[in-house]
Amino acid sequence: MSEANKDRDTQAELHKYLVEKNINELFVSIVEAILLNRPENPIGFMANYLFEKYPEKTQRIIKSQDEQKMQSLGVECGNTERIASFIESDAESDCSSVNTRETVLTARRRSSDCSSAFSRESIGVNMRQLSAPQVPVRSQRRKSVCAEKITEDVVADSELKVIKKTEAEAARISTILKNNLFLSHLDEHQTKTIREAMFCVEKSDGEVIINQGDKGDNFYCIEEGLVHVFIDSRDCKGGRNKVKTLTSGDSFGELALMYNAPRAATCIAGGEVRLWALDRVSFNVILMKTTMDKRKRMSDFLKNIQIFSQFTEYELLTIADTLQDEAFNDGAVICKQGERGDRFYVVHQGTAVCTKSQNNGTSMEVARLSPGSYFGEIALLTSKPRQATVTAAGDLKCFSVDKDTFDRCLGPLNDILMRSIPPPLV
């Protein structure tokens, strides 16, 4: 197999993994949360964010790591009592040793802890009781990366750039952005805003577009031409090894949109090249501004819905953060009568039809839902089956939230929600 085929197979395998594991959306959701909250301790914030958003998965990982660490320290759950007995018998020759008695008691406490389930709280206690293993000393300091701090005031005062483009150019850029894994999660409005802010860059044959080791500042989309990618290598003639050739429709340099990390490769124009570029500061301002605007729009939209009328601004913004956009084609069934409900919906655009099955086997239309209408709210509070079937009448867009997410983020608001729901007719 040629090197080119191997490279394509590797890329396809990596692409498949990123798509299957939803890595891109996860990564960007973390960055969005960091930009919105601007925590002093971003690492701790990310850890807490993942724990809160994915409690089951993170607890399984912590439990597994905790058990492995305990085993490596010789305190495996099945052996801790024997260890305690051994220490106690060895301590009989010196009963006055306070430290030894404390060690015995500590070992027995560990044995007791092992017999209980690994709750979030007990994990923290167990880990504090164990001696932390020494952290290996790095043989070489890692290269630091950083990003500019962008505040809400800066974002609010910023005017987004709009670079004129032909319809063909705009369509081409949109296609490239959608095909880029890092940017494919963006909604239509965000994609349009980024596309409008991109500026044209033209390079001649042999010109360096980005140089390995330099700090990254721009992300590039190739409209026309070829771009050769090289990595520095002492084993190659000229000190560079050509690893890839990018063509029209490809993009590169997306890591520069997140922080000014050193470039990982050198990109050189192979002939005349026409590119569209976006700088990091503009991208982060766009991302923050569109996210903030979306939260505000959703909050204002929710204010006019009866079920949320008693919620504070903070509570509305919290709900706005949990809601997901969903689109349905004409005739799509959103929920079916008799099925277990676990999701709440708010109609954003379009119309939905509610029907109920009759005793004679026919269905009767009982309501039409327009923007601002909601359904499935009982699913957030009870385990009752769906009382009607809801179908899209034409293209339909909804905001939705599942019960688990609602309970995790807004559990204390259940009483407020219950007071907002009118009493059932039957």
Coordinates of C-alpha atoms in Angstrom, one line a residue:
M1 CA 0.0 0.0 0.0
S2 CA 1.4 3.4 -1.0
E3 CA 2.0 6.1 1.6
A4 CA -0.8 8.2 0.1
N5 CA -3.3 5.4 0.6
K6 CA -2.1 4.8 4.1
D7 CA -2.5 8.5 4.9
R8 CA -6.0 8.5 3.5
D9 CA -7.0 5.4 5.5
T10 CA -5.6 6.9 8.7
Q11 CA -7.5 10.1 8.1
A12 CA -10.7 8.2 7.4
E13 CA -10.3 6.2 10.5
L14 CA -9.6 9.3 12.6
H15 CA -12.6 11.1 11.0
K16 CA -14.8 8.1 11.8
Y17 CA -13.7 8.1 15.4
L18 CA -14.3 11.8 15.9
V19 CA -17.8 11.5 14.4
E20 CA -18.8 8.4 16.3
K21 CA -17.6 9.8 19.7
N22 CA -19.0 13.3 18.9
I23 CA -15.6 14.7 19.9
N24 CA -15.9 17.9 18.0
E25 CA -19.2 19.0 19.6
L26 CA -18.0 18.0 23.1
F27 CA -14.8 20.0 22.7
V28 CA -16.5 23.1 21.4
S29 CA -19.3 22.9 24.1
I30 CA -16.5 23.0 26.7
V31 CA -14.9 26.0 25.0
E32 CA -18.2 27.9 24.8
A33 CA -18.8 27.3 28.5
I34 CA -15.3 28.6 29.4
L35 CA -15.8 31.7 27.2
L36 CA -19.2 32.4 28.8
N37 CA -18.1 31.9 32.4
R38 CA -14.4 32.9 32.2
P39 CA -13.4 30.9 35.3
E40 CA -10.2 31.7 37.2
N41 CA -9.4 27.9 37.2
P42 CA -10.3 26.6 33.7
I43 CA -9.0 23.1 34.4
G44 CA -11.1 22.7 37.5
F45 CA -14.1 24.3 35.6
M46 CA -13.7 21.8 32.8
A47 CA -13.5 18.9 35.2
N48 CA -16.7 20.1 37.0
Y49 CA -18.4 20.8 33.7
L50 CA -17.8 17.2 32.5
F51 CA -18.9 15.8 35.8
E52 CA -22.1 17.8 35.9
K53 CA -23.0 17.2 32.2
Y54 CA -22.0 13.5 32.1
P55 CA -22.4 12.3 35.7
E56 CA -22.7 8.6 34.9
K57 CA -19.7 8.4 32.6
T58 CA -17.4 10.4 34.8
Q59 CA -18.3 8.4 37.9
R60 CA -17.5 5.2 36.1
I61 CA -14.1 6.5 35.1
I62 CA -13.3 7.9 38.6
K63 CA -14.4 4.6 40.2
S64 CA -12.1 2.6 37.9
Q65 CA -9.1 4.9 38.4
D66 CA -9.7 4.8 42.2
E67 CA -9.8 1.0 42.3
Q68 CA -6.6 0.8 40.2
K69 CA -4.8 3.3 42.5
M70 CA -5.9 1.4 45.6
Q71 CA -4.7 -1.9 44.1
S72 CA -1.3 -0.3 43.2
L73 CA -0.9 0.8 46.8
G74 CA -1.7 -2.6 48.2
V75 CA -5.1 -1.8 49.6
E76 CA -7.3 -3.8 47.3
C77 CA -10.8 -4.2 48.8
G78 CA -10.5 -7.9 49.5
N79 CA -7.1 -7.6 51.2
T80 CA -7.3 -4.5 53.4
E81 CA -8.5 -6.5 56.5
R82 CA -5.6 -8.8 56.2
I83 CA -3.2 -5.9 55.9
A84 CA -4.7 -4.3 59.0
S85 CA -4.3 -7.6 61.0
F86 CA -0.7 -7.9 59.9
I87 CA 0.0 -4.3 60.9
E88 CA -1.7 -4.9 64.3
S89 CA 0.2 -8.1 65.1
D90 CA 3.4 -6.4 64.1
A91 CA 2.5 -3.5 66.4
E92 CA 2.1 -5.7 69.5
S93 CA 5.8 -5.5 70.2
D94 CA 5.4 -1.8 70.6
C95 CA 1.9 -1.0 71.9
S96 CA 3.0 2.5 72.8
S97 CA 3.4 3.5 69.2
V98 CA 0.6 6.0 68.5
N99 CA 1.5 6.1 64.9
T100 CA 1.2 2.4 64.5
R101 CA -2.3 2.3 66.1
E102 CA -3.4 5.1 63.8
T103 CA -2.1 3.1 60.9
V104 CA -4.2 0.1 62.0
L105 CA -7.3 2.2 62.4
T106 CA -6.7 3.9 59.0
A107 CA -6.3 0.5 57.3
R108 CA -9.5 -0.7 58.9
R109 CA -11.3 2.4 57.8
R110 CA -10.1 1.7 54.3
S111 CA -11.5 -1.8 54.5
S112 CA -14.9 -0.4 55.6
D113 CA -14.8 2.2 52.8
C114 CA -14.2 -0.5 50.2
S115 CA -17.3 -2.4 51.2
S116 CA -19.5 0.6 50.4
A117 CA -20.5 1.9 47.0
F118 CA -18.3 4.5 45.3
S119 CA -20.4 7.5 45.6
R120 CA -19.1 10.9 44.6
E121 CA -18.4 11.8 48.2
S122 CA -16.8 8.5 49.3
I123 CA -14.4 8.7 46.3
G124 CA -13.1 12.0 47.7
V125 CA -12.6 10.6 51.2
N126 CA -10.9 7.4 50.0
M127 CA -8.5 9.3 47.8
R128 CA -7.5 11.7 50.6
Q129 CA -6.8 8.7 52.9
L130 CA -4.4 7.2 50.4
S131 CA -0.9 8.5 49.9
A132 CA -0.6 10.2 46.5
P133 CA 1.9 8.6 44.2
Q134 CA 4.8 10.7 43.2
V135 CA 4.3 12.7 40.0
P136 CA 7.0 11.8 37.5
V137 CA 9.3 14.7 36.6
R138 CA 9.0 15.9 33.1
S139 CA 12.2 15.5 31.1
Q140 CA 11.1 18.5 29.0
R141 CA 8.8 21.4 29.7
R142 CA 5.7 21.4 27.5
K143 CA 5.1 24.3 25.2
S144 CA 2.7 26.8 26.6
V145 CA -0.4 27.9 24.9
C146 CA -2.6 30.9 25.7
A147 CA -5.5 32.9 24.5
E148 CA -6.6 36.5 24.7
K149 CA -9.1 37.3 27.5
I150 CA -12.3 38.5 25.9
T151 CA -14.9 40.0 28.2
E152 CA -18.6 40.5 27.7
D153 CA -18.1 44.2 27.5
V154 CA -15.6 43.8 24.7
V155 CA -18.0 41.5 22.9
A156 CA -21.0 43.8 23.4
D157 CA -19.0 46.8 22.0
S158 CA -17.6 44.8 19.0
E159 CA -19.0 45.3 15.6
L160 CA -18.7 42.1 13.5
K161 CA -16.8 42.5 10.3
V162 CA -18.7 41.9 7.0
I163 CA -16.5 41.3 4.0
K164 CA -18.4 41.4 0.7
K165 CA -18.5 38.2 -1.3
T166 CA -20.3 36.9 -4.3
E167 CA -23.1 34.3 -3.9
A168 CA -20.8 31.6 -5.3
E169 CA -18.0 32.5 -2.9
A170 CA -20.3 32.5 0.1
A171 CA -21.8 29.1 -0.9
R172 CA -18.3 27.7 -1.3
I173 CA -17.1 29.0 2.1
S174 CA -20.3 27.6 3.8
T175 CA -19.6 24.2 2.3
I176 CA -16.0 24.2 3.5
L177 CA -17.0 25.2 7.0
K178 CA -19.7 22.5 7.2
N179 CA -17.1 19.9 6.1
N180 CA -14.6 21.0 8.8
L181 CA -15.1 18.8 11.9
F182 CA -14.1 21.6 14.2
L183 CA -16.8 24.0 12.9
S184 CA -19.5 21.5 11.7
H185 CA -21.5 21.9 14.9
L186 CA -22.2 25.6 14.3
D187 CA -25.7 26.6 13.6
E188 CA -26.8 28.5 10.4
H189 CA -26.5 31.9 12.0
Q190 CA -23.0 31.3 13.4
T191 CA -21.8 29.9 10.1
K192 CA -23.2 32.9 8.2
T193 CA -21.5 35.3 10.7
I194 CA -18.2 33.6 10.4
R195 CA -18.4 33.4 6.6
E196 CA -19.1 37.1 6.4
A197 CA -16.1 37.9 8.6
M198 CA -13.6 35.9 6.5
F199 CA -11.2 37.9 4.3
C200 CA -9.4 37.0 1.1
V201 CA -5.7 36.0 0.9
E202 CA -3.8 35.3 -2.3
K203 CA -0.5 33.6 -2.4
S204 CA 1.9 32.9 -5.3
D205 CA 3.8 29.7 -6.0
G206 CA 6.3 28.9 -3.2
E207 CA 5.0 31.5 -0.8
V208 CA 4.8 30.3 2.8
I209 CA 1.3 30.6 4.3
I210 CA 2.1 29.4 7.8
N211 CA 5.5 28.4 9.2
Q212 CA 6.0 25.5 11.7
G213 CA 6.8 26.9 15.1
D214 CA 5.3 30.3 14.6
K215 CA 2.4 31.4 16.7
G216 CA -0.9 30.7 14.9
D217 CA -3.3 33.5 14.2
N218 CA -5.5 32.6 11.2
F219 CA -7.6 29.8 10.0
Y220 CA -7.7 29.2 6.2
C221 CA -10.1 27.8 3.7
I222 CA -8.8 26.9 0.2
E223 CA -11.0 28.2 -2.6
E224 CA -8.6 27.6 -5.5
G225 CA -5.1 26.0 -5.8
L226 CA -2.9 23.6 -4.0
V227 CA -1.2 23.9 -0.6
H228 CA 1.7 21.6 0.3
V229 CA 2.1 20.6 4.0
F230 CA 5.6 20.0 5.4
I231 CA 6.9 18.9 8.8
D232 CA 10.5 19.7 9.9
S233 CA 12.7 16.6 9.8
R234 CA 16.4 16.2 10.2
D235 CA 16.3 13.0 8.2
C236 CA 15.0 14.6 5.0
K237 CA 16.8 16.6 2.4
G238 CA 16.2 20.3 3.0
G239 CA 15.1 19.6 6.6
R240 CA 11.4 19.2 5.7
N241 CA 9.2 16.2 5.0
K242 CA 6.2 16.6 2.7
V243 CA 3.3 14.9 4.4
K244 CA 0.2 16.1 2.5
T245 CA -1.2 18.2 -0.3
L246 CA -4.4 20.1 0.3
T247 CA -6.7 21.1 -2.5
S248 CA -9.7 23.3 -3.2
G249 CA -12.4 22.7 -0.5
D250 CA -9.9 21.8 2.2
S251 CA -9.1 23.9 5.3
F252 CA -6.3 24.1 7.8
G253 CA -5.0 26.0 10.8
E254 CA -8.2 25.6 12.9
L255 CA -6.2 25.2 16.1
A256 CA -5.3 28.9 15.8
L257 CA -8.9 29.7 16.4
M258 CA -8.7 28.5 20.0
Y259 CA -5.3 29.7 21.1
N260 CA -2.0 30.9 19.7
A261 CA -0.3 27.5 19.9
P262 CA 2.8 27.1 17.7
R263 CA 2.1 25.9 14.2
A264 CA 2.5 22.1 13.9
A265 CA 3.5 22.2 10.2
T266 CA 4.6 24.5 7.4
C267 CA 2.1 25.2 4.5
I268 CA 3.5 26.4 1.2
A269 CA 1.5 27.5 -1.9
G270 CA 1.8 25.1 -4.8
G271 CA 1.1 27.5 -7.6
E272 CA -1.4 30.4 -7.4
V273 CA -3.6 30.0 -4.4
R274 CA -6.8 31.8 -3.3
L275 CA -7.7 31.5 0.4
W276 CA -10.3 32.8 2.8
A277 CA -9.0 33.5 6.3
L278 CA -10.4 34.2 9.7
D279 CA -8.4 35.5 12.7
R280 CA -8.7 34.1 16.2
V281 CA -10.0 37.2 18.0
S282 CA -12.8 37.6 15.4
F283 CA -13.7 33.9 15.8
N284 CA -13.9 34.1 19.6
V285 CA -15.9 37.4 19.5
I286 CA -18.3 35.8 17.0
L287 CA -18.6 32.7 19.1
M288 CA -19.3 34.6 22.3
K289 CA -21.5 37.2 20.7
T290 CA -23.7 34.6 18.8
T291 CA -23.9 32.4 21.9
M292 CA -24.9 35.4 24.1
D293 CA -27.4 36.6 21.5
K294 CA -28.9 33.1 21.2
R295 CA -29.3 32.9 25.0
K296 CA -30.9 36.3 25.1
R297 CA -33.2 35.5 22.3
M298 CA -34.3 32.2 23.9
S299 CA -34.7 33.9 27.2
D300 CA -36.9 36.6 25.7
F301 CA -38.8 34.0 23.8
L302 CA -39.4 31.9 27.0
K303 CA -40.6 35.0 29.0
N304 CA -43.7 35.1 26.9
I305 CA -44.6 31.5 27.6
Q306 CA -47.0 30.9 30.4
I307 CA -45.2 28.0 32.0
F308 CA -42.1 30.1 32.5
S309 CA -43.8 33.3 33.5
Q310 CA -42.7 33.0 37.2
F311 CA -39.1 32.3 36.4
T312 CA -36.3 34.9 37.1
E313 CA -33.9 36.1 34.5
Y314 CA -31.2 33.8 35.8
E315 CA -33.6 30.8 35.8
L316 CA -34.6 31.6 32.2
L317 CA -31.0 31.8 31.1
T318 CA -30.3 28.5 32.8
I319 CA -33.2 26.9 30.9
A320 CA -32.0 28.5 27.7
D321 CA -28.6 26.8 28.2
T322 CA -30.2 23.4 28.5
L323 CA -32.5 23.6 25.6
Q324 CA -31.5 22.0 22.3
D325 CA -32.6 22.9 18.8
E326 CA -34.5 20.2 16.9
A327 CA -35.9 20.3 13.4
F328 CA -38.7 18.0 12.0
N329 CA -39.9 17.5 8.5
D330 CA -43.5 17.6 7.5
G331 CA -45.4 14.6 8.9
A332 CA -42.7 13.6 11.4
V333 CA -44.1 12.2 14.6
I334 CA -42.5 14.0 17.6
C335 CA -44.2 12.0 20.3
K336 CA -46.8 9.3 20.3
Q337 CA -49.8 8.7 22.5
G338 CA -49.3 6.0 25.1
E339 CA -45.5 6.1 24.9
R340 CA -43.4 7.0 28.0
G341 CA -42.5 10.7 27.9
D342 CA -39.0 11.9 28.8
R343 CA -38.7 15.2 26.8
F344 CA -40.3 18.6 26.9
Y345 CA -40.8 20.7 23.7
V346 CA -41.4 24.4 22.9
V347 CA -42.5 25.2 19.4
H348 CA -40.1 27.8 17.9
Q349 CA -41.1 27.9 14.2
G350 CA -43.8 26.2 12.3
T351 CA -47.0 24.3 13.4
A352 CA -47.6 21.0 15.1
V353 CA -50.8 19.0 15.3
C354 CA -52.1 17.2 18.4
T355 CA -54.3 14.2 17.8
K356 CA -55.9 11.7 20.2
S357 CA -56.9 8.1 19.5
Q358 CA -60.7 7.4 19.9
N359 CA -62.4 4.2 21.1
N360 CA -63.5 3.5 17.5
G361 CA -59.9 3.4 16.3
T362 CA -59.9 6.8 14.6
S363 CA -57.8 9.8 15.5
M364 CA -59.2 13.3 16.3
E365 CA -57.4 16.5 16.1
V366 CA -57.5 18.3 19.5
A367 CA -55.1 21.2 19.0
R368 CA -52.7 23.0 16.7
L369 CA -49.5 24.3 18.3
S370 CA -48.0 27.5 17.0
P371 CA -44.7 29.3 18.0
G372 CA -44.7 29.8 21.8
S373 CA -46.8 26.7 22.4
Y374 CA -45.3 23.8 24.4
F375 CA -46.1 20.2 25.0
G376 CA -44.7 17.3 27.0
E377 CA -44.3 19.3 30.2
I378 CA -45.8 16.5 32.3
A379 CA -42.8 14.3 31.3
L380 CA -40.5 16.5 33.4
L381 CA -42.5 15.9 36.5
T382 CA -44.2 12.5 36.3
S383 CA -43.8 9.2 34.5
K384 CA -47.3 9.3 32.9
P385 CA -47.5 8.1 29.3
R386 CA -48.0 10.7 26.5
Q387 CA -51.6 11.8 26.4
A388 CA -51.6 12.6 22.6
T389 CA -49.7 12.2 19.4
V390 CA -47.9 15.3 18.1
T391 CA -47.0 15.6 14.4
A392 CA -45.2 18.2 12.4
A393 CA -47.5 20.1 10.0
G394 CA -44.9 21.3 7.6
D395 CA -41.3 22.1 8.6
L396 CA -41.1 22.5 12.3
K397 CA -38.4 23.8 14.7
C398 CA -38.6 23.2 18.4
F399 CA -36.5 23.7 21.6
S400 CA -36.4 20.7 23.8
V401 CA -34.9 19.4 27.0
D402 CA -34.9 15.8 28.4
K403 CA -36.0 15.0 31.9
D404 CA -32.5 14.0 33.2
T405 CA -30.9 17.2 32.1
F406 CA -33.8 19.3 33.5
D407 CA -33.6 17.5 36.8
R408 CA -29.8 17.9 37.0
C409 CA -29.7 21.6 36.1
L410 CA -33.1 22.8 37.3
G411 CA -34.2 20.3 39.9
P412 CA -35.0 23.0 42.5
L413 CA -37.3 24.6 40.0
N414 CA -39.7 21.7 39.8
D415 CA -42.0 23.3 42.4
I416 CA -42.2 26.5 40.3
L417 CA -42.9 24.5 37.2
M418 CA -45.6 22.5 39.0
R419 CA -47.3 25.7 40.1
S420 CA -47.3 27.0 36.5
I421 CA -49.1 23.9 35.1
P422 CA -52.8 24.3 35.2
P423 CA -54.7 21.4 37.0
P424 CA -55.7 18.5 34.7
L425 CA -59.3 18.4 33.4
V426 CA -59.7 14.8 34.5

